[in-house]
mmCIF file with all atom_site columns, C-alpha atoms and ligand atoms in Angstrom:
data_model
loop_
_atom_site.group_PDB
_atom_site.id
_atom_site.type_symbol
_atom_site.label_atom_id
_atom_site.label_alt_id
_atom_site.label_comp_id
_atom_site.label_asym_id
_atom_site.label_entity_id
_atom_site.label_seq_id
_atom_site.pdbx_PDB_ins_code
_atom_site.Cartn_x
_atom_site.Cartn_y
_atom_site.Cartn_z
_atom_site.occupancy
_atom_site.B_iso_or_equiv
_atom_site.pdbx_formal_charge
_atom_site.auth_seq_id
_atom_site.auth_comp_id
_atom_site.auth_asym_id
_atom_site.auth_atom_id
_atom_site.pdbx_PDB_model_num
ATOM   1   C  CA  . MET A 1 1   ? -5.162  105.958 5.704  1.00 84.00 ? 25  MET A CA  1
ATOM   2   C  CA  . ALA A 1 2   ? -8.462  107.255 5.427  1.00 87.00 ? 26  ALA A CA  1
ATOM   3   C  CA  . THR A 1 3   ? -9.302  109.660 8.349  1.00 87.00 ? 27  THR A CA  1
ATOM   4   C  CA  . ASP A 1 4   ? -12.985 108.761 8.830  1.00 95.00 ? 28  ASP A CA  1
ATOM   5   C  CA  . CYS A 1 5   ? -12.314 105.003 8.496  1.00 98.00 ? 29  CYS A CA  1
ATOM   6   C  CA  . ILE A 1 6   ? -12.751 102.979 11.680 1.00 98.00 ? 30  ILE A CA  1
ATOM   7   C  CA  . PHE A 1 7   ? -10.361 100.126 10.546 1.00 98.00 ? 31  PHE A CA  1
ATOM   8   C  CA  . CYS A 1 8   ? -7.764  102.699 9.486  1.00 98.00 ? 32  CYS A CA  1
ATOM   9   C  CA  . LYS A 1 9   ? -8.062  103.997 13.193 1.00 98.00 ? 33  LYS A CA  1
ATOM   10  C  CA  . ILE A 1 10  ? -7.418  100.495 14.521 1.00 98.00 ? 34  ILE A CA  1
ATOM   11  C  CA  . ILE A 1 11  ? -4.468  99.905  12.245 1.00 98.00 ? 35  ILE A CA  1
ATOM   12  C  CA  . ALA A 1 12  ? -3.071  103.300 13.513 1.00 97.00 ? 36  ALA A CA  1
ATOM   13  C  CA  . ARG A 1 13  ? -3.835  102.139 17.131 1.00 97.00 ? 37  ARG A CA  1
ATOM   14  C  CA  . GLU A 1 14  ? -6.144  105.153 17.529 1.00 97.00 ? 38  GLU A CA  1
ATOM   15  C  CA  . VAL A 1 15  ? -9.162  102.953 18.156 1.00 97.00 ? 39  VAL A CA  1
ATOM   16  C  CA  . PRO A 1 16  ? -8.525  99.680  20.352 1.00 98.00 ? 40  PRO A CA  1
ATOM   17  C  CA  . ALA A 1 17  ? -8.818  96.087  19.112 1.00 98.00 ? 41  ALA A CA  1
ATOM   18  C  CA  . ASN A 1 18  ? -7.532  92.959  20.390 1.00 98.00 ? 42  ASN A CA  1
ATOM   19  C  CA  . ILE A 1 19  ? -5.020  92.259  17.521 1.00 98.00 ? 43  ILE A CA  1
ATOM   20  C  CA  . VAL A 1 20  ? -4.453  88.442  17.321 1.00 98.00 ? 44  VAL A CA  1
ATOM   21  C  CA  . TRP A 1 21  ? -2.339  88.294  14.210 1.00 98.00 ? 45  TRP A CA  1
ATOM   22  C  CA  . GLU A 1 22  ? -0.266  90.847  12.105 1.00 98.00 ? 46  GLU A CA  1
ATOM   23  C  CA  . THR A 1 23  ? 1.873   90.844  9.187  1.00 98.00 ? 47  THR A CA  1
ATOM   24  C  CA  . GLU A 1 24  ? 3.374   93.585  7.150  1.00 97.00 ? 48  GLU A CA  1
ATOM   25  C  CA  . GLN A 1 25  ? 0.359   93.945  5.194  1.00 97.00 ? 49  GLN A CA  1
ATOM   26  C  CA  . VAL A 1 26  ? -2.451  92.322  7.054  1.00 98.00 ? 50  VAL A CA  1
ATOM   27  C  CA  . LEU A 1 27  ? -4.200  92.916  10.560 1.00 98.00 ? 51  LEU A CA  1
ATOM   28  C  CA  . VAL A 1 28  ? -6.534  90.334  12.265 1.00 98.00 ? 52  VAL A CA  1
ATOM   29  C  CA  . PHE A 1 29  ? -8.891  91.151  15.086 1.00 98.00 ? 53  PHE A CA  1
ATOM   30  C  CA  . PRO A 1 30  ? -12.290 89.979  16.496 1.00 98.00 ? 54  PRO A CA  1
ATOM   31  C  CA  . ASP A 1 31  ? -15.525 91.220  15.179 1.00 98.00 ? 55  ASP A CA  1
ATOM   32  C  CA  . MET A 1 32  ? -17.236 93.438  17.874 1.00 98.00 ? 56  MET A CA  1
ATOM   33  C  CA  . ASN A 1 33  ? -20.526 91.804  16.984 1.00 98.00 ? 57  ASN A CA  1
ATOM   34  C  CA  . PRO A 1 34  ? -19.663 88.072  16.556 1.00 98.00 ? 58  PRO A CA  1
ATOM   35  C  CA  . GLN A 1 35  ? -21.973 85.884  14.327 1.00 97.00 ? 59  GLN A CA  1
ATOM   36  C  CA  . ALA A 1 36  ? -20.029 82.637  15.431 1.00 97.00 ? 60  ALA A CA  1
ATOM   37  C  CA  . PRO A 1 37  ? -18.016 81.344  18.489 1.00 98.00 ? 61  PRO A CA  1
ATOM   38  C  CA  . THR A 1 38  ? -14.943 82.462  16.371 1.00 98.00 ? 62  THR A CA  1
ATOM   39  C  CA  . HIS A 1 39  ? -15.457 85.630  14.220 1.00 98.00 ? 63  HIS A CA  1
ATOM   40  C  CA  . LEU A 1 40  ? -12.257 87.463  13.184 1.00 98.00 ? 64  LEU A CA  1
ATOM   41  C  CA  . LEU A 1 41  ? -11.799 90.385  10.698 1.00 99.00 ? 65  LEU A CA  1
ATOM   42  C  CA  . ILE A 1 42  ? -8.869  89.963  8.359  1.00 98.00 ? 66  ILE A CA  1
ATOM   43  C  CA  . ILE A 1 43  ? -7.931  93.442  6.955  1.00 98.00 ? 67  ILE A CA  1
ATOM   44  C  CA  . PRO A 1 44  ? -5.313  94.892  4.615  1.00 98.00 ? 68  PRO A CA  1
ATOM   45  C  CA  . LYS A 1 45  ? -3.439  97.719  6.274  1.00 98.00 ? 69  LYS A CA  1
ATOM   46  C  CA  . LYS A 1 46  ? -3.853  99.659  3.015  1.00 98.00 ? 70  LYS A CA  1
ATOM   47  C  CA  . HIS A 1 47  ? -7.097  101.490 2.829  1.00 98.00 ? 71  HIS A CA  1
ATOM   48  C  CA  . ILE A 1 48  ? -9.133  99.837  -0.028 1.00 98.00 ? 72  ILE A CA  1
ATOM   49  C  CA  . PRO A 1 49  ? -12.863 100.688 -0.044 1.00 98.00 ? 73  PRO A CA  1
ATOM   50  C  CA  . SER A 1 50  ? -14.142 97.351  -1.415 1.00 97.00 ? 74  SER A CA  1
ATOM   51  C  CA  . LEU A 1 51  ? -12.974 94.568  -3.703 1.00 98.00 ? 75  LEU A CA  1
ATOM   52  C  CA  . LEU A 1 52  ? -14.047 96.711  -6.744 1.00 98.00 ? 76  LEU A CA  1
ATOM   53  C  CA  . HIS A 1 53  ? -10.937 98.831  -5.795 1.00 98.00 ? 77  HIS A CA  1
ATOM   54  C  CA  . ILE A 1 54  ? -8.288  96.390  -5.826 1.00 97.00 ? 78  ILE A CA  1
ATOM   55  C  CA  . THR A 1 55  ? -5.561  96.652  -8.552 1.00 98.00 ? 79  THR A CA  1
ATOM   56  C  CA  . PRO A 1 56  ? -2.883  94.423  -9.788 1.00 98.00 ? 80  PRO A CA  1
ATOM   57  C  CA  . ASP A 1 57  ? -0.402  96.166  -7.248 1.00 97.00 ? 81  ASP A CA  1
ATOM   58  C  CA  . ASP A 1 58  ? -2.560  94.490  -4.533 1.00 98.00 ? 82  ASP A CA  1
ATOM   59  C  CA  . ASP A 1 59  ? -1.846  90.971  -5.639 1.00 97.00 ? 83  ASP A CA  1
ATOM   60  C  CA  . ARG A 1 60  ? 0.780   90.206  -3.082 1.00 97.00 ? 84  ARG A CA  1
ATOM   61  C  CA  . MET A 1 61  ? -1.549  91.515  -0.436 1.00 97.00 ? 85  MET A CA  1
ATOM   62  C  CA  . ILE A 1 62  ? -4.454  89.361  -1.541 1.00 97.00 ? 86  ILE A CA  1
ATOM   63  C  CA  . ALA A 1 63  ? -2.251  86.403  -1.577 1.00 97.00 ? 87  ALA A CA  1
ATOM   64  C  CA  . GLY A 1 64  ? -1.131  87.425  1.963  1.00 97.00 ? 88  GLY A CA  1
ATOM   65  C  CA  . ILE A 1 65  ? -4.630  87.597  3.112  1.00 98.00 ? 89  ILE A CA  1
ATOM   66  C  CA  . TYR A 1 66  ? -5.095  83.937  2.108  1.00 98.00 ? 90  TYR A CA  1
ATOM   67  C  CA  . ALA A 1 67  ? -1.784  82.871  3.872  1.00 98.00 ? 91  ALA A CA  1
ATOM   68  C  CA  . VAL A 1 68  ? -3.177  84.562  6.958  1.00 98.00 ? 92  VAL A CA  1
ATOM   69  C  CA  . VAL A 1 69  ? -6.343  82.800  6.650  1.00 98.00 ? 93  VAL A CA  1
ATOM   70  C  CA  . LYS A 1 70  ? -4.468  79.333  6.744  1.00 98.00 ? 94  LYS A CA  1
ATOM   71  C  CA  . ASP A 1 71  ? -2.361  80.469  9.803  1.00 98.00 ? 95  ASP A CA  1
ATOM   72  C  CA  . VAL A 1 72  ? -5.241  82.116  11.905 1.00 98.00 ? 96  VAL A CA  1
ATOM   73  C  CA  . ALA A 1 73  ? -7.744  79.246  11.104 1.00 98.00 ? 97  ALA A CA  1
ATOM   74  C  CA  . THR A 1 74  ? -5.008  76.740  12.284 1.00 98.00 ? 98  THR A CA  1
ATOM   75  C  CA  . LYS A 1 75  ? -4.204  78.862  15.401 1.00 98.00 ? 99  LYS A CA  1
ATOM   76  C  CA  . PHE A 1 76  ? -7.814  78.990  16.308 1.00 98.00 ? 100 PHE A CA  1
ATOM   77  C  CA  . ASN A 1 77  ? -8.423  75.293  15.784 1.00 98.00 ? 101 ASN A CA  1
ATOM   78  C  CA  . LEU A 1 78  ? -10.973 75.535  12.821 1.00 98.00 ? 102 LEU A CA  1
ATOM   79  C  CA  . ASP A 1 79  ? -9.407  72.753  10.894 1.00 96.00 ? 103 ASP A CA  1
ATOM   80  C  CA  . GLU A 1 80  ? -12.841 71.064  10.715 1.00 96.00 ? 104 GLU A CA  1
ATOM   81  C  CA  . GLY A 1 81  ? -14.381 73.912  8.943  1.00 97.00 ? 105 GLY A CA  1
ATOM   82  C  CA  . PHE A 1 82  ? -14.719 77.684  8.614  1.00 98.00 ? 106 PHE A CA  1
ATOM   83  C  CA  . ARG A 1 83  ? -15.935 80.365  6.359  1.00 98.00 ? 107 ARG A CA  1
ATOM   84  C  CA  . ILE A 1 84  ? -14.572 83.387  4.819  1.00 98.00 ? 108 ILE A CA  1
ATOM   85  C  CA  . VAL A 1 85  ? -17.047 86.262  3.833  1.00 98.00 ? 109 VAL A CA  1
ATOM   86  C  CA  . THR A 1 86  ? -16.562 89.491  2.244  1.00 98.00 ? 110 THR A CA  1
ATOM   87  C  CA  . ASN A 1 87  ? -19.713 91.537  2.045  1.00 98.00 ? 111 ASN A CA  1
ATOM   88  C  CA  . ASN A 1 88  ? -19.129 93.791  -0.984 1.00 97.00 ? 112 ASN A CA  1
ATOM   89  C  CA  . GLY A 1 89  ? -21.392 96.773  -1.558 1.00 96.00 ? 113 GLY A CA  1
ATOM   90  C  CA  . ALA A 1 90  ? -24.509 97.988  0.266  1.00 96.00 ? 114 ALA A CA  1
ATOM   91  C  CA  . LEU A 1 91  ? -26.972 95.268  -1.180 1.00 96.00 ? 115 LEU A CA  1
ATOM   92  C  CA  . ALA A 1 92  ? -24.503 92.586  0.131  1.00 97.00 ? 116 ALA A CA  1
ATOM   93  C  CA  . GLY A 1 93  ? -24.552 94.196  3.664  1.00 96.00 ? 117 GLY A CA  1
ATOM   94  C  CA  . GLN A 1 94  ? -21.186 95.988  3.572  1.00 98.00 ? 118 GLN A CA  1
ATOM   95  C  CA  . THR A 1 95  ? -21.146 98.483  6.377  1.00 98.00 ? 119 THR A CA  1
ATOM   96  C  CA  . VAL A 1 96  ? -17.536 99.363  6.729  1.00 98.00 ? 120 VAL A CA  1
ATOM   97  C  CA  . GLY A 1 97  ? -15.710 100.833 3.692  1.00 98.00 ? 121 GLY A CA  1
ATOM   98  C  CA  . HIS A 1 98  ? -12.506 99.284  4.054  1.00 98.00 ? 122 HIS A CA  1
ATOM   99  C  CA  . LEU A 1 99  ? -11.851 95.862  2.657  1.00 98.00 ? 123 LEU A CA  1
ATOM   100 C  CA  . HIS A 1 100 ? -12.238 93.181  5.136  1.00 98.00 ? 124 HIS A CA  1
ATOM   101 C  CA  . PHE A 1 101 ? -12.595 89.441  5.204  1.00 98.00 ? 125 PHE A CA  1
ATOM   102 C  CA  . HIS A 1 102 ? -14.727 87.710  7.864  1.00 98.00 ? 126 HIS A CA  1
ATOM   103 C  CA  . LEU A 1 103 ? -13.513 84.548  9.366  1.00 98.00 ? 127 LEU A CA  1
ATOM   104 C  CA  . LEU A 1 104 ? -16.220 82.496  10.929 1.00 98.00 ? 128 LEU A CA  1
ATOM   105 C  CA  . GLY A 1 105 ? -15.985 79.070  12.583 1.00 98.00 ? 129 GLY A CA  1
ATOM   106 C  CA  . GLY A 1 106 ? -16.684 77.198  15.725 1.00 97.00 ? 130 GLY A CA  1
ATOM   107 C  CA  . ARG A 1 107 ? -19.992 76.105  14.881 1.00 97.00 ? 131 ARG A CA  1
ATOM   108 C  CA  . LYS A 1 108 ? -22.105 74.498  11.804 1.00 96.00 ? 132 LYS A CA  1
ATOM   109 C  CA  . LEU A 1 109 ? -22.400 77.080  9.241  1.00 97.00 ? 133 LEU A CA  1
ATOM   110 C  CA  . VAL A 1 110 ? -25.423 76.715  6.996  1.00 96.00 ? 134 VAL A CA  1
ATOM   111 C  CA  . TRP A 1 111 ? -25.888 77.255  3.273  1.00 97.00 ? 135 TRP A CA  1
ATOM   112 C  CA  . PRO A 1 112 ? -26.969 79.282  1.541  1.00 94.00 ? 136 PRO A CA  1
ATOM   113 C  CA  . PRO A 1 113 ? -25.791 82.131  3.829  1.00 91.00 ? 137 PRO A CA  1
ATOM   114 C  CA  . GLY A 1 114 ? -28.904 84.404  3.198  1.00 74.00 ? 138 GLY A CA  1
HETATM 115 P  P1  . AMP B 2 .   ? -19.547 94.387  7.044  1.00 93.52 ? 26  AMP B P1  1
HETATM 116 O  O1  . AMP B 2 .   ? -20.857 94.664  7.577  1.00 93.52 ? 26  AMP B O1  1
HETATM 117 O  O2  . AMP B 2 .   ? -19.474 93.201  6.306  1.00 93.52 ? 26  AMP B O2  1
HETATM 118 O  O3  . AMP B 2 .   ? -19.024 95.619  6.436  1.00 93.52 ? 26  AMP B O3  1
HETATM 119 O  O4  . AMP B 2 .   ? -18.602 94.125  8.387  1.00 93.52 ? 26  AMP B O4  1
HETATM 120 C  C1  . AMP B 2 .   ? -18.240 95.084  9.121  1.00 93.52 ? 26  AMP B C1  1
HETATM 121 C  C2  . AMP B 2 .   ? -17.875 94.516  10.453 1.00 93.52 ? 26  AMP B C2  1
HETATM 122 O  O5  . AMP B 2 .   ? -17.157 95.289  11.122 1.00 93.52 ? 26  AMP B O5  1
HETATM 123 C  C3  . AMP B 2 .   ? -19.151 94.283  11.205 1.00 93.52 ? 26  AMP B C3  1
HETATM 124 O  O6  . AMP B 2 .   ? -19.419 92.829  11.456 1.00 93.52 ? 26  AMP B O6  1
HETATM 125 C  C4  . AMP B 2 .   ? -19.072 94.969  12.611 1.00 93.52 ? 26  AMP B C4  1
HETATM 126 O  O7  . AMP B 2 .   ? -19.412 94.270  13.684 1.00 93.52 ? 26  AMP B O7  1
HETATM 127 C  C5  . AMP B 2 .   ? -17.399 94.990  12.649 1.00 93.52 ? 26  AMP B C5  1
HETATM 128 N  N1  . AMP B 2 .   ? -16.957 96.232  13.214 1.00 93.52 ? 26  AMP B N1  1
HETATM 129 C  C6  . AMP B 2 .   ? -17.273 97.625  13.141 1.00 93.52 ? 26  AMP B C6  1
HETATM 130 N  N2  . AMP B 2 .   ? -16.506 98.338  13.880 1.00 93.52 ? 26  AMP B N2  1
HETATM 131 C  C7  . AMP B 2 .   ? -15.609 97.537  14.665 1.00 93.52 ? 26  AMP B C7  1
HETATM 132 C  C8  . AMP B 2 .   ? -14.578 97.706  15.717 1.00 93.52 ? 26  AMP B C8  1
HETATM 133 N  N3  . AMP B 2 .   ? -14.383 98.901  16.142 1.00 93.52 ? 26  AMP B N3  1
HETATM 134 N  N4  . AMP B 2 .   ? -13.991 96.670  16.059 1.00 93.52 ? 26  AMP B N4  1
HETATM 135 C  C9  . AMP B 2 .   ? -14.459 95.227  15.692 1.00 93.52 ? 26  AMP B C9  1
HETATM 136 N  N5  . AMP B 2 .   ? -15.345 95.095  14.681 1.00 93.52 ? 26  AMP B N5  1
HETATM 137 C  C10 . AMP B 2 .   ? -15.948 96.149  14.109 1.00 93.52 ? 26  AMP B C10 1
HETATM 138 ZN ZN1 . ZN  B 3 .   ? -9.616  102.271 6.172  1.00 93.52 ? 27  ZN  B ZN1 1
#
């Protein structure tokens, strides 16, 4: 846990969030500033600053993220389409330094994303 990390505080239940899915290694809750009718954040419970910081030890967790994507997309009726986004680094717009995967759905999503 990183003491100054908002997502670590959510994992530790020190900051409230409406947790909609949880596994041994992964937590899912709504984004507080939703960009689509369904906008969830899928995060590892382990504090990893960005995709550049994952190691082979994280292989099982990364696979677990995508298993959760499938389960949550199904639970939220997103079978017709959804998008997974990871903003990595300041230039890509990453604002929280704890790896997370945005799950966006419930509307037509345009491409390119901008
Ligand atoms: P990013 O800008 O890609 O790093 O994504 C960080 C996301 O975290 C933003 O979309 C924020 O709206 C969201 N966020 C930040 N703090 C919280 C929080 N306490 N609860 C839910 N979402 C949050
Ligand atoms: Zn963290």
